[in-house]
């Protein structure tokens, strides 16, 4: 019986000194570089805490639901558990309690680098602890070792027509990888429920490791004549390997990718991609199916595809405005034209946020540091100056401020990645870290099948004792 299986099936006791005792084995959970060991130590402790909490408070009300919320896309209804991050309307995202500036300051960096490594954020999302450099190196190596793709996935990718959107290719390839699922196999083999998280962990690590190779194959097939993605360097980090596979060598681009893949990971549980993965996973579908479904949601223009929409819109603005510096009035007129034609201003507004997205701010800071004179960045800055007032004047959007997608494309195009229909794939590679860290915890906590109640309009009218006028 494996060590971890023992952990999952035997009772545990907590050692107050510096670790936890499991089946006679001591894990100094904060010191181990093995993420699975650290999780094995933390899960029973968390579950015991939740059990006690629920016993005391299961009947406590956490909110009320109005008719407006039922018709209005369930905005702000508090109805799911998401352990890895929480979004505050004014402050923005906190990953396990840490803001983006906290993460930029405290998460380990690559040698000579200034931006956090996404491996570190994954460790933080999984464990709640800021990892040591050694723990982050352990993850980089694990992901490098698990990165190879089965041949049927490569053949599938190579067979896609060039008019199939990169996000559709991405989702299809992730679903096709399901042949490798250890979770599905374990379920078929009647694995005990208490071990589900272990198989979820293995699948999640495998899937995250393979995403850059899938994404880079899509990129090279579509935009680089199907050239080879090359090999993985086990000594390199996940983002650097990804950039190499894509064909980008510039150290600044690699740094940008580390930041990009860190900040797009997680945005609590209610957004379309996270919620989709949560819902699908609750049926005990494996991580491949669950995350493949999440990617389909991310591909929508009101969600992840907005980063593509922003660049399309910026390019149109440049063309229409003559490609030179414009006055605030000219830009204002262009934005009003967009609104009056019934379109949204892409990259602005948010279902939860009510201030500028800190993911926008940190990308803006990156641009101010590395590309302050780029004409497209100047246009993005000018749009930031004029758009909130315009949206306020229009009086519809509850949040007139920019979100993450208003800024990401301009940075990518600066370093030569101009293929805008590819941008959401990068978002998807990062989003896996949030969806899958929570997936592991969802199975560890034994969260049940999601099944909220729906009602027809007739049923709602009856409930509200409302009789329509004849
Ligand atoms: N431009 C124009 N109108 C906007 C707007 C924008 N950027 N943002 C919101 N509105 C409109 C809505 O379309 C809605 O109009 P309606 O009453 O005619 O249907 C009205 O304002 C009220 O919407 P809301 O309550 O403020 O927003 P929401 O929670 O319904 O939607 C979002 C949020 C993000 C879909 C919306 O702000 C939007 O469409 N933004 C542009 C697309 C975008 O940037 N999406 C990316 C979001 C971040 C992400 O998920 N990656």
Short mmCIF file of C-alpha atoms and ligand atoms in Angstrom, two decimals:
data_model
loop_
_atom_site.label_atom_id
_atom_site.label_comp_id
_atom_site.label_asym_id
_atom_site.label_seq_id
_atom_site.Cartn_x
_atom_site.Cartn_y
_atom_site.Cartn_z
CA UNK A 1 0.00 0.00 0.00
CA UNK A 2 1.41 3.38 -0.95
CA UNK A 3 2.30 5.92 1.68
CA UNK A 4 -0.33 8.29 0.42
CA UNK A 5 -2.99 5.60 0.38
CA UNK A 6 -2.16 5.00 4.06
CA UNK A 7 -2.60 8.68 4.71
CA UNK A 8 -5.95 8.72 3.01
CA UNK A 9 -7.40 5.74 4.84
CA UNK A 10 -5.99 5.99 8.36
CA UNK A 11 -6.89 8.44 11.04
CA UNK A 12 -4.43 11.24 11.68
CA UNK A 13 -3.14 13.17 14.60
CA UNK A 14 -1.69 16.64 14.63
CA UNK A 15 1.74 17.27 16.04
CA UNK A 16 2.08 20.71 17.51
CA UNK A 17 5.83 20.76 17.00
CA UNK A 18 6.61 21.21 13.34
CA UNK A 19 4.73 18.59 11.42
CA UNK A 20 1.97 16.02 11.30
CA UNK A 21 2.10 12.33 12.07
CA UNK A 22 0.57 10.00 9.49
CA UNK A 23 0.59 6.26 9.85
CA UNK A 24 3.79 6.56 11.80
CA UNK A 25 5.41 8.93 9.29
CA UNK A 26 6.16 12.55 10.06
CA UNK A 27 5.64 15.12 7.34
CA UNK A 28 6.99 18.55 8.02
CA UNK A 29 4.35 19.71 5.57
CA UNK A 30 5.74 23.18 5.19
CA UNK A 31 9.23 21.84 4.43
CA UNK A 32 8.56 18.97 2.04
CA UNK A 33 9.14 19.77 -1.62
CA UNK A 34 6.60 17.11 -2.63
CA UNK A 35 3.24 18.80 -3.16
CA UNK A 36 1.27 15.57 -2.80
CA UNK A 37 2.80 14.92 0.61
CA UNK A 38 2.01 18.44 1.71
CA UNK A 39 -1.60 18.07 0.56
CA UNK A 40 -1.90 14.69 2.27
CA UNK A 41 -0.98 16.39 5.51
CA UNK A 42 -3.34 19.32 5.08
CA UNK A 43 -6.50 17.64 3.79
CA UNK A 44 -7.62 15.73 6.92
CA UNK A 45 -6.97 18.78 9.07
CA UNK A 46 -9.09 21.01 6.80
CA UNK A 47 -11.86 18.43 6.52
CA UNK A 48 -12.05 18.09 10.30
CA UNK A 49 -12.32 21.88 10.58
CA UNK A 50 -15.10 22.02 7.99
CA UNK A 51 -16.98 19.15 9.66
CA UNK A 52 -16.99 20.93 13.01
CA UNK A 53 -17.99 24.23 11.38
CA UNK A 54 -20.87 22.62 9.51
CA UNK A 55 -22.12 20.85 12.59
CA UNK A 56 -22.31 24.18 14.36
CA UNK A 57 -23.70 26.27 11.49
CA UNK A 58 -25.39 24.21 8.80
CA UNK A 59 -28.69 26.01 9.41
CA UNK A 60 -27.22 29.54 9.37
CA UNK A 61 -28.46 31.65 6.42
CA UNK A 62 -25.72 33.06 4.15
CA UNK A 63 -28.02 35.30 2.10
CA UNK A 64 -31.32 35.67 0.32
CA UNK A 65 -32.16 35.35 -3.35
CA UNK A 66 -34.26 37.94 -5.19
CA UNK A 67 -36.27 37.50 -8.37
CA UNK A 68 -33.83 39.91 -10.06
CA UNK A 69 -30.96 37.54 -9.27
CA UNK A 70 -32.87 34.55 -10.62
CA UNK A 71 -33.44 36.31 -13.96
CA UNK A 72 -30.15 38.21 -13.77
CA UNK A 73 -27.57 35.47 -14.22
CA UNK A 74 -27.42 34.57 -10.51
CA UNK A 75 -25.22 37.61 -9.75
CA UNK A 76 -23.75 37.56 -6.24
CA UNK A 77 -25.77 34.57 -4.99
CA UNK A 78 -23.52 32.94 -2.39
CA UNK A 79 -23.95 29.26 -3.16
CA UNK A 80 -20.64 27.49 -3.69
CA UNK A 81 -17.39 26.75 -1.87
CA UNK A 82 -14.15 27.79 -3.59
CA UNK A 83 -11.10 27.55 -1.37
CA UNK A 84 -8.31 28.85 -3.59
CA UNK A 85 -9.21 32.52 -4.10
CA UNK A 86 -11.76 35.19 -3.21
CA UNK A 87 -12.72 38.25 -5.28
CA UNK A 88 -13.54 41.53 -3.59
CA UNK A 89 -15.51 44.05 -5.68
CA UNK A 90 -13.26 46.97 -4.73
CA UNK A 91 -9.94 45.36 -4.01
CA UNK A 92 -9.81 42.61 -6.64
CA UNK A 93 -8.53 39.09 -6.34
CA UNK A 94 -6.77 37.53 -3.36
CA UNK A 95 -5.16 34.14 -3.90
CA UNK A 96 -5.40 32.35 -0.54
CA UNK A 97 -5.39 35.78 1.06
CA UNK A 98 -2.54 37.23 -1.00
CA UNK A 99 -3.08 40.16 -3.41
CA UNK A 100 -1.33 40.37 -6.78
CA UNK A 101 1.30 42.82 -5.43
CA UNK A 102 1.86 40.43 -2.47
CA UNK A 103 2.41 37.58 -4.92
CA UNK A 104 4.74 39.68 -7.06
CA UNK A 105 6.76 40.44 -3.98
CA UNK A 106 6.71 37.11 -2.16
CA UNK A 107 6.49 34.28 -4.70
CA UNK A 108 9.81 32.82 -5.89
CA UNK A 109 11.20 34.13 -9.17
CA UNK A 110 13.38 32.64 -11.88
CA UNK A 111 17.09 33.30 -11.61
CA UNK A 112 17.61 36.89 -12.72
CA UNK A 113 13.85 37.36 -13.12
CA UNK A 114 11.56 39.91 -11.48
CA UNK A 115 8.13 38.33 -12.01
CA UNK A 116 6.58 35.51 -9.95
CA UNK A 117 6.65 31.96 -11.28
CA UNK A 118 3.19 30.43 -11.88
CA UNK A 119 4.46 27.22 -10.29
CA UNK A 120 4.66 29.19 -7.03
CA UNK A 121 1.11 30.42 -7.39
CA UNK A 122 -0.09 26.86 -8.02
CA UNK A 123 1.62 25.78 -4.80
CA UNK A 124 -0.01 28.67 -2.98
CA UNK A 125 -3.46 27.87 -4.42
CA UNK A 126 -3.12 24.21 -3.42
CA UNK A 127 -1.65 24.65 0.04
CA UNK A 128 -2.32 28.21 1.21
CA UNK A 129 1.43 28.63 1.82
CA UNK A 130 4.00 30.73 -0.01
CA UNK A 131 6.41 28.09 -1.34
CA UNK A 132 10.16 28.02 -0.97
CA UNK A 133 12.35 28.25 -4.11
CA UNK A 134 13.04 24.51 -3.73
CA UNK A 135 9.32 23.69 -3.69
CA UNK A 136 8.82 25.74 -6.85
CA UNK A 137 11.77 24.01 -8.53
CA UNK A 138 10.21 20.66 -7.61
CA UNK A 139 6.99 21.65 -9.40
CA UNK A 140 8.88 22.90 -12.49
CA UNK A 141 10.69 19.59 -12.73
CA UNK A 142 7.52 17.53 -12.17
CA UNK A 143 5.72 19.41 -14.92
CA UNK A 144 8.67 19.08 -17.29
CA UNK A 145 8.76 15.33 -16.68
CA UNK A 146 5.03 14.90 -17.27
CA UNK A 147 4.85 17.09 -20.40
CA UNK A 148 4.87 14.60 -23.28
CA UNK A 149 1.71 14.18 -25.36
CA UNK A 150 0.27 10.84 -26.45
CA UNK A 151 0.51 10.39 -30.23
CA UNK A 152 -3.25 10.40 -30.82
CA UNK A 153 -3.50 13.94 -29.39
CA UNK A 154 -0.68 15.16 -31.64
CA UNK A 155 -2.36 13.52 -34.67
CA UNK A 156 -5.68 15.09 -33.71
CA UNK A 157 -4.08 18.55 -33.46
CA UNK A 158 -2.21 18.12 -36.73
CA UNK A 159 -5.42 17.13 -38.47
CA UNK A 160 -7.43 20.21 -37.52
CA UNK A 161 -8.31 22.62 -40.34
CA UNK A 162 -6.81 26.11 -40.04
CA UNK A 163 -10.29 27.65 -39.83
CA UNK A 164 -11.05 25.86 -36.53
CA UNK A 165 -10.62 28.48 -33.80
CA UNK A 166 -7.56 27.88 -31.55
CA UNK A 167 -9.84 27.64 -28.49
CA UNK A 168 -11.91 24.89 -30.12
CA UNK A 169 -8.71 23.03 -30.97
CA UNK A 170 -7.50 23.51 -27.40
CA UNK A 171 -10.69 22.21 -25.78
CA UNK A 172 -10.90 19.25 -28.17
CA UNK A 173 -7.28 18.26 -27.46
CA UNK A 174 -7.81 18.44 -23.69
CA UNK A 175 -10.87 16.20 -23.97
CA UNK A 176 -8.90 13.78 -26.19
CA UNK A 177 -6.22 13.59 -23.47
CA UNK A 178 -8.85 11.99 -21.26
CA UNK A 179 -7.55 8.62 -22.46
CA UNK A 180 -4.77 9.22 -19.90
CA UNK A 181 -7.05 9.87 -16.93
CA UNK A 182 -5.96 8.10 -13.76
CA UNK A 183 -9.04 9.43 -12.01
CA UNK A 184 -11.42 7.79 -14.53
CA UNK A 185 -9.43 4.55 -14.35
CA UNK A 186 -9.46 4.54 -10.54
CA UNK A 187 -13.22 5.15 -10.52
CA UNK A 188 -13.72 2.29 -12.93
CA UNK A 189 -11.57 0.12 -10.64
CA UNK A 190 -13.87 1.00 -7.71
CA UNK A 191 -11.35 3.16 -5.85
CA UNK A 192 -12.46 4.30 -2.40
CA UNK A 193 -13.95 7.82 -2.26
CA UNK A 194 -11.30 8.90 0.24
CA UNK A 195 -8.62 8.40 -2.44
CA UNK A 196 -10.32 10.45 -5.19
CA UNK A 197 -8.20 13.49 -4.50
CA UNK A 198 -4.98 11.52 -5.12
CA UNK A 199 -6.11 10.57 -8.64
CA UNK A 200 -7.41 14.11 -9.18
CA UNK A 201 -3.97 15.37 -8.15
CA UNK A 202 -2.14 13.05 -10.58
CA UNK A 203 -4.43 14.02 -13.47
CA UNK A 204 -4.16 17.71 -12.62
CA UNK A 205 -0.37 17.61 -12.54
CA UNK A 206 -0.27 15.66 -15.83
CA UNK A 207 -2.76 17.95 -17.53
CA UNK A 208 -1.10 21.20 -16.45
CA UNK A 209 2.26 19.78 -17.54
CA UNK A 210 0.92 18.95 -21.01
CA UNK A 211 -0.99 22.18 -21.70
CA UNK A 212 2.01 24.18 -23.02
CA UNK A 213 2.83 21.42 -25.52
CA UNK A 214 -0.80 21.36 -26.73
CA UNK A 215 -0.99 25.14 -26.90
CA UNK A 216 2.38 25.45 -28.68
CA UNK A 217 1.41 22.77 -31.22
CA UNK A 218 -1.76 24.74 -32.02
CA UNK A 219 0.31 27.92 -32.41
CA UNK A 220 2.94 26.36 -34.66
CA UNK A 221 0.35 24.57 -36.80
CA UNK A 222 -1.65 27.73 -37.35
CA UNK A 223 1.05 30.39 -37.59
CA UNK A 224 4.47 28.73 -38.05
CA UNK A 225 3.85 26.21 -40.84
CA UNK A 226 3.56 23.26 -38.47
CA UNK A 227 7.19 23.49 -37.32
CA UNK A 228 8.28 21.34 -34.36
CA UNK A 229 7.78 22.57 -30.80
CA UNK A 230 11.14 21.02 -29.89
CA UNK A 231 12.00 19.44 -26.57
CA UNK A 232 11.42 20.27 -22.93
CA UNK A 233 14.31 21.37 -20.73
CA UNK A 234 13.88 19.74 -17.31
CA UNK A 235 16.03 22.42 -15.69
CA UNK A 236 13.87 25.23 -17.01
CA UNK A 237 10.61 26.59 -15.61
CA UNK A 238 7.14 25.98 -17.05
CA UNK A 239 6.78 29.43 -18.68
CA UNK A 240 10.29 29.43 -20.18
CA UNK A 241 9.67 25.99 -21.66
CA UNK A 242 6.33 27.17 -23.02
CA UNK A 243 7.91 30.24 -24.68
CA UNK A 244 10.63 28.05 -26.19
CA UNK A 245 8.00 25.70 -27.61
CA UNK A 246 6.12 28.66 -29.05
CA UNK A 247 9.37 29.91 -30.62
CA UNK A 248 10.00 33.01 -28.44
CA UNK A 249 13.48 33.56 -27.00
CA UNK A 250 13.30 37.15 -25.71
CA UNK A 251 13.86 37.08 -21.92
CA UNK A 252 11.41 39.95 -21.48
CA UNK A 253 8.69 37.97 -23.26
CA UNK A 254 9.44 35.02 -20.98
CA UNK A 255 9.13 37.31 -17.97
CA UNK A 256 5.84 38.64 -19.34
CA UNK A 257 4.61 35.07 -19.75
CA UNK A 258 5.50 34.26 -16.11
CA UNK A 259 3.44 37.23 -14.98
CA UNK A 260 0.63 36.50 -17.46
CA UNK A 261 0.36 32.84 -16.46
CA UNK A 262 0.34 33.82 -12.78
CA UNK A 263 -2.36 36.49 -12.86
CA UNK A 264 -4.88 34.65 -15.08
CA UNK A 265 -5.00 31.50 -12.93
CA UNK A 266 -7.95 32.02 -10.65
CA UNK A 267 -10.75 34.54 -10.03
CA UNK A 268 -12.80 32.73 -7.37
CA UNK A 269 -15.43 30.17 -8.30
CA UNK A 270 -18.37 31.99 -9.87
CA UNK A 271 -16.87 33.02 -13.23
CA UNK A 272 -17.92 30.98 -16.24
CA UNK A 273 -14.77 28.86 -16.66
CA UNK A 274 -14.24 28.12 -12.97
CA UNK A 275 -17.89 27.43 -12.31
CA UNK A 276 -18.12 25.16 -15.37
CA UNK A 277 -15.18 23.05 -14.25
CA UNK A 278 -16.66 22.89 -10.74
CA UNK A 279 -20.08 21.82 -12.01
CA UNK A 280 -18.77 19.18 -14.41
CA UNK A 281 -16.34 17.87 -11.82
CA UNK A 282 -19.16 17.50 -9.31
CA UNK A 283 -20.56 14.70 -11.47
CA UNK A 284 -17.21 12.96 -10.84
CA UNK A 285 -16.17 13.63 -14.41
CA UNK A 286 -12.37 13.58 -14.41
CA UNK A 287 -10.10 16.67 -14.58
CA UNK A 288 -9.71 16.41 -18.38
CA UNK A 289 -13.46 16.51 -19.01
CA UNK A 290 -13.98 19.12 -16.36
CA UNK A 291 -11.26 21.47 -17.61
CA UNK A 292 -12.16 20.85 -21.28
CA UNK A 293 -15.65 22.11 -20.45
CA UNK A 294 -14.16 25.12 -18.67
CA UNK A 295 -12.25 26.02 -21.84
CA UNK A 296 -15.49 26.01 -23.84
CA UNK A 297 -16.85 28.64 -21.44
CA UNK A 298 -13.63 30.64 -21.50
CA UNK A 299 -13.99 30.82 -25.30
CA UNK A 300 -17.04 33.11 -25.00
CA UNK A 301 -16.59 36.82 -25.90
CA UNK A 302 -18.05 38.04 -22.60
CA UNK A 303 -15.43 35.96 -20.75
CA UNK A 304 -11.94 34.93 -21.92
CA UNK A 305 -12.36 35.74 -25.61
CA UNK A 306 -12.56 39.40 -24.59
CA UNK A 307 -8.73 39.56 -24.83
CA UNK A 308 -9.02 38.77 -28.55
CA UNK A 309 -11.95 41.17 -28.93
CA UNK A 310 -9.92 44.00 -27.37
CA UNK A 311 -7.09 43.68 -29.87
CA UNK A 312 -9.52 43.42 -32.81
CA UNK A 313 -11.22 46.59 -31.54
CA UNK A 314 -7.92 48.43 -30.91
CA UNK A 315 -6.73 47.57 -34.40
CA UNK A 316 -10.00 48.87 -35.84
CA UNK A 317 -9.58 52.07 -33.82
CA UNK A 318 -6.06 52.54 -35.19
CA UNK A 319 -7.26 52.00 -38.74
CA UNK A 320 -10.29 54.27 -38.47
CA UNK A 321 -8.35 57.00 -36.71
CA UNK A 322 -5.57 57.00 -39.26
CA UNK A 323 -2.91 55.08 -37.30
CA UNK A 324 -1.48 58.21 -35.65
CA UNK A 325 -1.84 59.85 -32.25
CA UNK A 326 -5.40 61.02 -31.73
CA UNK A 327 -7.12 63.58 -29.55
CA UNK A 328 -9.25 62.53 -26.59
CA UNK A 329 -12.28 63.85 -28.50
CA UNK A 330 -11.59 61.67 -31.55
CA UNK A 331 -11.25 58.63 -29.30
CA UNK A 332 -14.40 59.53 -27.38
CA UNK A 333 -16.32 59.72 -30.67
CA UNK A 334 -14.99 56.29 -31.70
CA UNK A 335 -16.06 54.74 -28.37
CA UNK A 336 -19.52 56.27 -28.60
CA UNK A 337 -19.80 54.87 -32.12
CA UNK A 338 -19.04 51.40 -30.72
CA UNK A 339 -21.68 51.80 -28.01
CA UNK A 340 -24.32 53.25 -30.34
CA UNK A 341 -23.90 50.33 -32.73
CA UNK A 342 -25.02 48.07 -29.86
CA UNK A 343 -21.55 46.66 -29.07
CA UNK A 344 -19.84 46.53 -25.69
CA UNK A 345 -16.47 48.18 -25.09
CA UNK A 346 -14.37 45.02 -24.82
CA UNK A 347 -12.15 44.76 -21.74
CA UNK A 348 -14.34 47.10 -19.69
CA UNK A 349 -16.92 46.19 -17.05
CA UNK A 350 -17.14 43.18 -14.76
CA UNK A 351 -19.80 41.12 -13.07
CA UNK A 352 -18.16 41.48 -9.63
CA UNK A 353 -15.41 44.13 -9.75
CA UNK A 354 -16.32 47.79 -9.21
CA UNK A 355 -12.82 49.26 -9.55
CA UNK A 356 -9.90 48.90 -11.96
CA UNK A 357 -8.89 45.24 -12.03
CA UNK A 358 -5.51 44.81 -10.26
CA UNK A 359 -4.65 42.36 -13.05
CA UNK A 360 -4.99 45.35 -15.42
CA UNK A 361 -2.88 47.52 -13.12
CA UNK A 362 0.03 45.10 -12.90
CA UNK A 363 0.10 44.69 -16.68
CA UNK A 364 0.04 48.47 -17.04
CA UNK A 365 3.00 48.67 -14.67
CA UNK A 366 4.83 46.09 -16.77
CA UNK A 367 4.15 48.20 -19.88
CA UNK A 368 5.28 51.43 -18.19
CA UNK A 369 8.53 49.68 -17.30
CA UNK A 370 9.25 47.86 -20.55
CA UNK A 371 7.32 49.52 -23.42
CA UNK A 372 6.33 53.04 -22.35
CA UNK A 373 6.56 54.44 -25.90
CA UNK A 374 4.72 51.69 -27.77
CA UNK A 375 1.97 53.42 -29.83
CA UNK A 376 -0.62 50.75 -29.02
CA UNK A 377 0.16 51.00 -25.30
CA UNK A 378 -0.31 54.76 -25.55
CA UNK A 379 -3.70 54.16 -27.17
CA UNK A 380 -4.65 51.70 -24.39
CA UNK A 381 -3.66 54.32 -21.80
CA UNK A 382 -5.70 56.99 -23.55
CA UNK A 383 -8.71 54.65 -23.67
CA UNK A 384 -8.28 54.14 -19.90
CA UNK A 385 -8.40 57.91 -19.51
CA UNK A 386 -11.62 58.49 -21.44
CA UNK A 387 -13.71 55.29 -21.26
CA UNK A 388 -14.89 55.26 -17.61
CA UNK A 389 -16.57 58.68 -18.05
CA UNK A 390 -18.22 57.55 -21.28
CA UNK A 391 -19.59 54.37 -19.70
CA UNK A 392 -20.81 56.38 -16.72
CA UNK A 393 -22.55 58.81 -19.05
CA UNK A 394 -24.14 55.91 -20.93
CA UNK A 395 -25.38 54.74 -17.54
CA UNK A 396 -25.66 51.02 -18.20
CA UNK A 397 -22.47 49.27 -17.09
CA UNK A 398 -22.29 48.87 -13.32
CA UNK A 399 -18.51 48.92 -13.54
CA UNK A 400 -16.95 51.45 -15.92
CA UNK A 401 -13.38 50.32 -15.20
CA UNK A 402 -11.06 48.05 -17.22
CA UNK A 403 -10.62 44.33 -16.54
CA UNK A 404 -7.65 42.02 -17.20
CA UNK A 405 -8.43 41.63 -20.90
CA UNK A 406 -8.14 45.34 -21.69
CA UNK A 407 -4.36 45.11 -21.32
CA UNK A 408 -3.00 41.67 -22.08
CA UNK A 409 -3.04 41.80 -25.90
CA UNK A 410 -1.04 45.00 -26.19
CA UNK A 411 1.85 43.41 -24.28
CA UNK A 412 1.81 40.26 -26.40
CA UNK A 413 1.77 42.15 -29.70
CA UNK A 414 4.73 44.28 -28.56
CA UNK A 415 6.90 41.16 -28.34
CA UNK A 416 5.74 39.93 -31.75
CA UNK A 417 2.78 37.71 -30.87
CA UNK A 418 0.28 39.44 -33.11
CA UNK A 419 -2.10 36.51 -33.70
CA UNK A 420 -5.02 37.80 -31.66
CA UNK A 421 -7.28 34.79 -32.13
CA UNK A 422 -4.67 32.85 -30.15
CA UNK A 423 -4.71 35.06 -27.05
CA UNK A 424 -7.48 33.21 -25.19
CA UNK A 425 -5.44 29.99 -25.40
CA UNK A 426 -2.82 31.64 -23.17
CA UNK A 427 -5.57 32.60 -20.73
CA UNK A 428 -6.72 28.96 -20.78
CA UNK A 429 -3.25 27.57 -20.03
CA UNK A 430 -3.15 29.76 -16.94
CA UNK A 431 -6.77 29.19 -15.86
CA UNK A 432 -6.01 25.46 -15.50
CA UNK A 433 -4.01 26.22 -12.35
CA UNK A 434 -7.02 27.70 -10.60
CA UNK A 435 -9.64 25.23 -11.83
CA UNK A 436 -7.49 22.20 -11.08
CA UNK A 437 -6.15 23.21 -7.67
CA UNK A 438 -9.78 23.64 -6.59
CA UNK A 439 -10.70 20.37 -8.33
CA UNK A 440 -8.22 18.53 -6.10
CA UNK A 441 -9.75 20.15 -3.02
CA UNK A 442 -13.31 19.52 -4.20
CA UNK A 443 -12.60 15.79 -4.37
CA UNK A 444 -10.59 15.90 -1.12
CA UNK A 445 -13.53 17.53 0.65
CA UNK A 446 -16.00 15.14 -0.95
CA UNK A 447 -18.11 18.01 -2.32
CA UNK A 448 -21.34 16.57 -3.74
CA UNK A 449 -23.07 16.76 -7.09
CA UNK A 450 -24.14 20.34 -7.88
CA UNK A 451 -27.85 20.59 -8.47
CA UNK A 452 -29.47 23.99 -7.89
CA UNK A 453 -33.22 24.44 -8.36
CA UNK A 454 -34.65 26.01 -11.51
CA UNK A 455 -38.15 27.43 -11.91
CA UNK A 456 -40.32 28.40 -14.86
CA UNK A 457 -41.70 31.95 -15.16
CA UNK A 458 -45.10 30.49 -14.36
CA UNK A 459 -43.70 28.90 -11.20
CA UNK A 460 -41.98 32.11 -10.18
CA UNK A 461 -45.20 34.13 -10.67
CA UNK A 462 -47.06 31.66 -8.50
CA UNK A 463 -44.33 31.89 -5.85
CA UNK A 464 -44.58 35.70 -5.93
CA UNK A 465 -48.43 35.53 -5.89
CA UNK A 466 -48.43 37.58 -9.09
CA UNK A 467 -51.26 37.50 -11.63
CA UNK A 468 -50.38 38.92 -15.07
CA UNK A 469 -52.74 41.57 -16.41
CA UNK A 470 -54.93 40.23 -19.25
N1 LIG B 1 -19.55 48.24 -22.70
C1 LIG B 1 -20.85 48.52 -22.94
N2 LIG B 1 -21.87 48.11 -22.19
C2 LIG B 1 -21.56 47.38 -21.10
C3 LIG B 1 -20.24 47.09 -20.75
C4 LIG B 1 -19.22 47.52 -21.60
N3 LIG B 1 -17.94 47.23 -21.39
N4 LIG B 1 -20.26 46.37 -19.61
C5 LIG B 1 -21.55 46.22 -19.26
N5 LIG B 1 -22.34 46.83 -20.17
C6 LIG B 1 -23.78 46.81 -20.22
C7 LIG B 1 -24.28 45.38 -20.29
O1 LIG B 1 -24.20 44.86 -21.62
C8 LIG B 1 -25.68 45.52 -19.77
O2 LIG B 1 -26.47 46.01 -20.82
P1 LIG B 1 -28.01 45.53 -21.03
O3 LIG B 1 -28.73 45.98 -19.81
O4 LIG B 1 -28.41 46.20 -22.30
O5 LIG B 1 -27.95 44.04 -21.16
C9 LIG B 1 -25.54 46.61 -18.71
O6 LIG B 1 -24.32 47.32 -19.03
C10 LIG B 1 -25.42 46.06 -17.31
O7 LIG B 1 -24.36 45.14 -17.26
P2 LIG B 1 -23.51 44.93 -15.91
O8 LIG B 1 -24.44 44.46 -14.87
O9 LIG B 1 -22.68 46.11 -15.64
O10 LIG B 1 -22.49 43.79 -16.36
P3 LIG B 1 -22.71 42.21 -16.35
O11 LIG B 1 -22.39 41.70 -15.00
O12 LIG B 1 -24.04 41.85 -16.91
O13 LIG B 1 -21.62 41.75 -17.41
C11 LIG B 1 -19.51 41.75 -18.46
C12 LIG B 1 -20.26 41.77 -17.12
C13 LIG B 1 -18.03 41.56 -18.19
C14 LIG B 1 -20.01 40.58 -19.31
C15 LIG B 1 -19.75 43.10 -19.18
O14 LIG B 1 -19.23 44.14 -18.41
C16 LIG B 1 -19.17 43.14 -20.58
O15 LIG B 1 -19.83 42.69 -21.53
N6 LIG B 1 -17.90 43.66 -20.74
C17 LIG B 1 -17.24 43.62 -22.02
C18 LIG B 1 -16.69 42.23 -22.30
C19 LIG B 1 -15.52 41.90 -21.41
O16 LIG B 1 -14.61 42.69 -21.23
N7 LIG B 1 -15.52 40.69 -20.85
C20 LIG B 1 -14.40 40.19 -20.04
C21 LIG B 1 -14.70 40.18 -18.57
C22 LIG B 1 -13.52 39.61 -17.78
C23 LIG B 1 -13.34 38.14 -18.06
O17 LIG B 1 -14.20 37.34 -17.75
N8 LIG B 1 -12.26 37.76 -18.68
#
